[in-house]
mmCIF file of C-alpha atoms in Angstrom:
data_model
loop_
_atom_site.group_PDB
_atom_site.id
_atom_site.type_symbol
_atom_site.label_atom_id
_atom_site.label_comp_id
_atom_site.label_asym_id
_atom_site.label_seq_id
_atom_site.Cartn_x
_atom_site.Cartn_y
_atom_site.Cartn_z
ATOM 1 C CA MET A 163 42.048 105.889 80.072
ATOM 2 C CA VAL A 164 45.370 107.577 78.716
ATOM 3 C CA SER A 165 48.589 108.113 80.345
ATOM 4 C CA ALA A 166 50.064 111.996 80.891
ATOM 5 C CA ASP A 167 51.934 111.376 78.036
ATOM 6 C CA GLY A 168 49.057 110.193 75.666
ATOM 7 C CA TYR A 169 49.017 106.586 75.554
ATOM 8 C CA PHE A 170 46.055 104.500 76.094
ATOM 9 C CA GLU A 171 48.154 101.190 76.498
ATOM 10 C CA GLY A 172 51.831 100.734 77.164
ATOM 11 C CA LYS A 173 54.433 98.510 75.661
ATOM 12 C CA ASN A 174 53.236 94.961 75.181
ATOM 13 C CA ASN A 175 49.699 95.919 75.531
ATOM 14 C CA ASP A 176 50.168 96.963 79.118
ATOM 15 C CA ILE A 177 47.334 98.492 81.004
ATOM 16 C CA THR A 178 48.240 97.524 84.386
ATOM 17 C CA TRP A 179 48.665 101.362 85.211
ATOM 18 C CA HIS A 180 45.011 102.158 84.707
ATOM 19 C CA ARG A 181 43.859 103.941 87.878
ATOM 20 C CA VAL A 182 40.448 102.436 88.769
ATOM 21 C CA ASP A 183 39.135 102.824 92.105
ATOM 22 C CA LYS A 184 35.456 102.972 93.789
ATOM 23 C CA GLU A 185 35.050 106.485 92.803
ATOM 24 C CA ILE A 186 36.031 106.099 89.332
ATOM 25 C CA LYS A 187 33.687 102.893 88.934
ATOM 26 C CA ASP A 188 30.781 104.938 90.226
ATOM 27 C CA PHE A 189 31.670 107.627 87.695
ATOM 28 C CA ILE A 190 31.862 105.193 84.760
ATOM 29 C CA ILE A 191 28.526 103.640 85.896
ATOM 30 C CA ARG A 192 26.906 107.186 85.999
ATOM 31 C CA GLN A 193 28.449 108.013 82.503
ATOM 32 C CA ALA A 194 27.049 104.372 81.269
ATOM 33 C CA SER A 195 23.710 105.126 82.175
ATOM 34 C CA GLY A 196 23.465 107.996 79.589
ATOM 35 C CA ALA A 197 24.214 105.320 76.993
ATOM 36 C CA ASP A 198 22.917 101.863 75.708
ATOM 37 C CA THR A 199 25.132 100.968 72.927
ATOM 38 C CA ILE A 200 28.821 100.251 72.973
ATOM 39 C CA LEU A 201 31.031 100.121 69.795
ATOM 40 C CA PHE A 202 34.265 97.790 69.600
ATOM 41 C CA GLY A 203 36.962 96.996 67.051
ATOM 42 C CA ARG A 204 37.611 93.142 66.656
ATOM 43 C CA LYS A 205 40.599 93.274 69.231
ATOM 44 C CA THR A 206 38.979 95.050 72.088
ATOM 45 C CA TYR A 207 35.592 93.021 71.725
ATOM 46 C CA GLN A 208 37.500 89.788 71.809
ATOM 47 C CA LEU A 209 39.585 90.836 75.281
ATOM 48 C CA MET A 210 36.012 92.362 76.656
ATOM 49 C CA GLU A 211 33.978 89.478 75.581
ATOM 50 C CA ASN A 212 36.277 86.854 77.324
ATOM 51 C CA PHE A 213 36.476 89.045 80.429
ATOM 52 C CA TRP A 214 33.149 90.556 81.009
ATOM 53 C CA GLN A 215 31.346 86.966 80.661
ATOM 54 C CA SER A 216 33.619 85.543 83.160
ATOM 55 C CA GLU A 217 32.591 84.342 86.854
ATOM 56 C CA ARG A 218 35.220 86.700 88.291
ATOM 57 C CA ALA A 219 34.043 89.662 86.508
ATOM 58 C CA ILE A 220 30.488 89.131 87.707
ATOM 59 C CA GLU A 221 31.409 88.397 91.095
ATOM 60 C CA THR A 222 33.969 91.126 91.553
ATOM 61 C CA ASP A 223 32.316 94.036 89.428
ATOM 62 C CA PRO A 224 28.447 93.040 89.248
ATOM 63 C CA GLU A 225 27.484 96.694 87.991
ATOM 64 C CA VAL A 226 30.063 97.093 85.315
ATOM 65 C CA ALA A 227 29.502 93.441 84.117
ATOM 66 C CA ALA A 228 25.550 93.757 83.911
ATOM 67 C CA ILE A 229 26.267 97.093 81.744
ATOM 68 C CA MET A 230 28.940 95.352 79.616
ATOM 69 C CA ASN A 231 26.791 92.081 79.312
ATOM 70 C CA ASN A 232 23.281 93.768 78.816
ATOM 71 C CA TYR A 233 23.976 96.849 76.564
ATOM 72 C CA THR A 234 23.829 96.594 72.623
ATOM 73 C CA LYS A 235 27.343 95.954 71.344
ATOM 74 C CA ILE A 236 28.304 96.530 67.812
ATOM 75 C CA VAL A 237 31.581 94.995 66.620
ATOM 76 C CA PHE A 238 33.077 96.086 63.610
ATOM 77 C CA SER A 239 35.269 93.304 61.917
ATOM 78 C CA LYS A 240 36.231 92.126 58.581
ATOM 79 C CA ASN A 241 38.081 89.118 60.104
ATOM 80 C CA LEU A 242 35.326 87.806 62.607
ATOM 81 C CA GLU A 243 33.042 85.164 61.265
ATOM 82 C CA LYS A 244 30.521 85.226 64.140
ATOM 83 C CA VAL A 245 29.710 86.886 67.609
ATOM 84 C CA SER A 246 28.592 85.009 70.724
ATOM 85 C CA TRP A 247 28.286 87.563 73.410
ATOM 86 C CA ASN A 248 24.668 88.449 74.133
ATOM 87 C CA ASN A 249 23.120 91.525 72.489
ATOM 88 C CA THR A 250 26.196 91.872 69.909
ATOM 89 C CA VAL A 251 25.895 92.742 66.534
ATOM 90 C CA LEU A 252 28.525 91.993 63.826
ATOM 91 C CA ILE A 253 29.399 94.747 61.000
ATOM 92 C CA LYS A 254 31.482 93.402 58.280
ATOM 93 C CA GLU A 255 31.005 96.119 55.726
ATOM 94 C CA ASN A 256 29.126 99.353 55.188
ATOM 95 C CA LEU A 257 30.348 101.115 58.408
ATOM 96 C CA GLU A 258 29.284 104.641 57.436
ATOM 97 C CA GLU A 259 25.818 103.674 56.261
ATOM 98 C CA TYR A 260 25.466 101.672 59.350
ATOM 99 C CA LEU A 261 26.593 104.246 61.943
ATOM 100 C CA ASP A 262 24.618 106.962 59.846
ATOM 101 C CA HIS A 263 21.495 104.771 60.593
ATOM 102 C CA LEU A 264 22.504 104.119 64.228
ATOM 103 C CA LYS A 265 22.967 107.787 65.108
ATOM 104 C CA SER A 266 19.846 108.827 63.640
ATOM 105 C CA LYS A 267 17.695 106.231 65.734
ATOM 106 C CA SER A 268 19.473 106.468 68.815
ATOM 107 C CA THR A 269 18.117 108.296 71.904
ATOM 108 C CA LYS A 270 20.932 107.942 74.139
ATOM 109 C CA ASP A 271 24.560 108.001 73.820
ATOM 110 C CA ILE A 272 26.792 105.498 71.736
ATOM 111 C CA MET A 273 30.087 104.765 73.667
ATOM 112 C CA ILE A 274 33.623 103.412 72.564
ATOM 113 C CA PHE A 275 35.934 101.719 74.920
ATOM 114 C CA GLY A 276 39.451 101.536 73.483
ATOM 115 C CA SER A 277 39.270 100.281 70.188
ATOM 116 C CA ALA A 278 42.074 102.393 68.713
ATOM 117 C CA ASP A 279 41.721 101.091 65.211
ATOM 118 C CA LEU A 280 38.077 101.681 65.258
ATOM 119 C CA CYS A 281 38.555 105.280 66.657
ATOM 120 C CA GLN A 282 40.938 106.397 64.229
ATOM 121 C CA THR A 283 38.635 105.240 61.349
ATOM 122 C CA LEU A 284 35.695 106.947 63.249
ATOM 123 C CA ILE A 285 37.811 110.031 63.634
ATOM 124 C CA ASP A 286 38.657 110.187 59.883
ATOM 125 C CA LYS A 287 35.036 109.912 58.925
ATOM 126 C CA ASN A 288 33.864 112.508 61.582
ATOM 127 C CA PHE A 289 31.657 110.307 63.317
ATOM 128 C CA ILE A 290 32.806 111.123 66.957
ATOM 129 C CA ASP A 291 30.919 114.130 68.603
ATOM 130 C CA GLU A 292 32.828 114.058 72.037
ATOM 131 C CA PHE A 293 35.837 112.677 73.409
ATOM 132 C CA ARG A 294 36.269 111.766 77.198
ATOM 133 C CA LEU A 295 39.738 111.005 78.237
ATOM 134 C CA MET A 296 40.621 109.937 81.663
ATOM 135 C CA ILE A 297 44.108 111.128 82.069
ATOM 136 C CA ASN A 298 45.975 108.748 84.564
ATOM 137 C CA PRO A 299 48.958 110.435 86.545
ATOM 138 C CA VAL A 300 51.585 108.124 84.941
ATOM 139 C CA VAL A 301 54.025 108.755 82.427
ATOM 140 C CA LEU A 302 54.745 105.458 80.191
ATOM 141 C CA GLY A 303 57.368 106.741 77.770
ATOM 142 C CA GLY A 304 55.851 104.586 74.918
ATOM 143 C CA GLY A 305 52.965 102.493 73.759
ATOM 144 C CA ARG A 306 50.090 103.078 71.599
ATOM 145 C CA THR A 307 48.266 106.427 71.151
ATOM 146 C CA MET A 308 44.576 106.672 70.324
ATOM 147 C CA PHE A 309 45.358 109.295 67.848
ATOM 148 C CA GLU A 310 48.207 108.035 65.798
ATOM 149 C CA ASN A 311 48.665 110.517 62.617
ATOM 150 C CA ILE A 312 45.860 112.567 63.401
ATOM 151 C CA LYS A 313 45.879 116.184 63.813
ATOM 152 C CA MET A 314 42.862 118.121 65.084
ATOM 153 C CA GLU A 315 42.057 120.953 67.266
ATOM 154 C CA LEU A 316 39.764 120.156 70.420
ATOM 155 C CA GLN A 317 37.650 122.620 72.443
ATOM 156 C CA LEU A 318 37.508 121.792 76.181
ATOM 157 C CA LEU A 319 33.849 121.200 77.397
ATOM 158 C CA LYS A 320 34.655 120.297 80.980
ATOM 159 C CA THR A 321 37.136 118.561 83.437
ATOM 160 C CA LYS A 322 36.717 116.617 86.766
ATOM 161 C CA VAL A 323 39.588 115.725 88.856
ATOM 162 C CA PHE A 324 39.246 112.554 90.918
ATOM 163 C CA GLY A 325 40.720 111.698 94.393
ATOM 164 C CA ASN A 326 43.281 109.183 92.814
ATOM 165 C CA GLY A 327 44.694 111.960 90.749
ATOM 166 C CA ASN A 328 42.970 111.143 87.474
ATOM 167 C CA ILE A 329 41.549 113.881 85.558
ATOM 168 C CA LEU A 330 38.612 113.603 82.975
ATOM 169 C CA CYS A 331 38.889 115.946 79.967
ATOM 170 C CA GLN A 332 35.621 116.296 77.909
ATOM 171 C CA TYR A 333 36.254 117.620 74.533
ATOM 172 C CA ILE A 334 34.757 118.255 70.926
ATOM 173 C CA LYS A 335 36.173 118.758 67.806
ATOM 174 C CA ARG A 336 36.605 122.453 67.002
ATOM 175 C CA ASP A 337 34.497 123.685 64.136
ATOM 176 C CA ASP A 338 37.434 125.472 62.475
ATOM 177 C CA ASN A 339 39.297 121.921 61.832
ATOM 178 C CA PRO A 340 39.972 121.368 58.149
#
């Protein structure tokens, strides 16, 4: 999720502007069916772990909660000592080696939700094959961008317009990037 002016979270970590309705949830569930692994940085992992295991999440959004709780989760952190969310692996070092191994054995997509710092690292190391940006029709005027200090050209694969005004843009990195 990003704002029309490119922020994935507003000032003070605000994400209340994310437009998620039934159509978006159904789409997310369909997209997730092509994956079986989710990558997280420490901050996003801790937020997701607390929420998706809660009774509230399981009662109000059982399908997404099932995905989040049952898929393999890999958290990259030098600071965490342990992880307690089921099906979670903690990687503290050798990120590139681990990801090379993971990508070579995976038969399904590997997703990243949020995790801006991890995304920056994976972009720098050329590990991201495709970007799926859900653009929300809101301008925040400030916040945090997923692409801080990154310059690259993207090639549009396809778009999908949703009834609530969100637009999904799927991109790959252009081959002629330096």
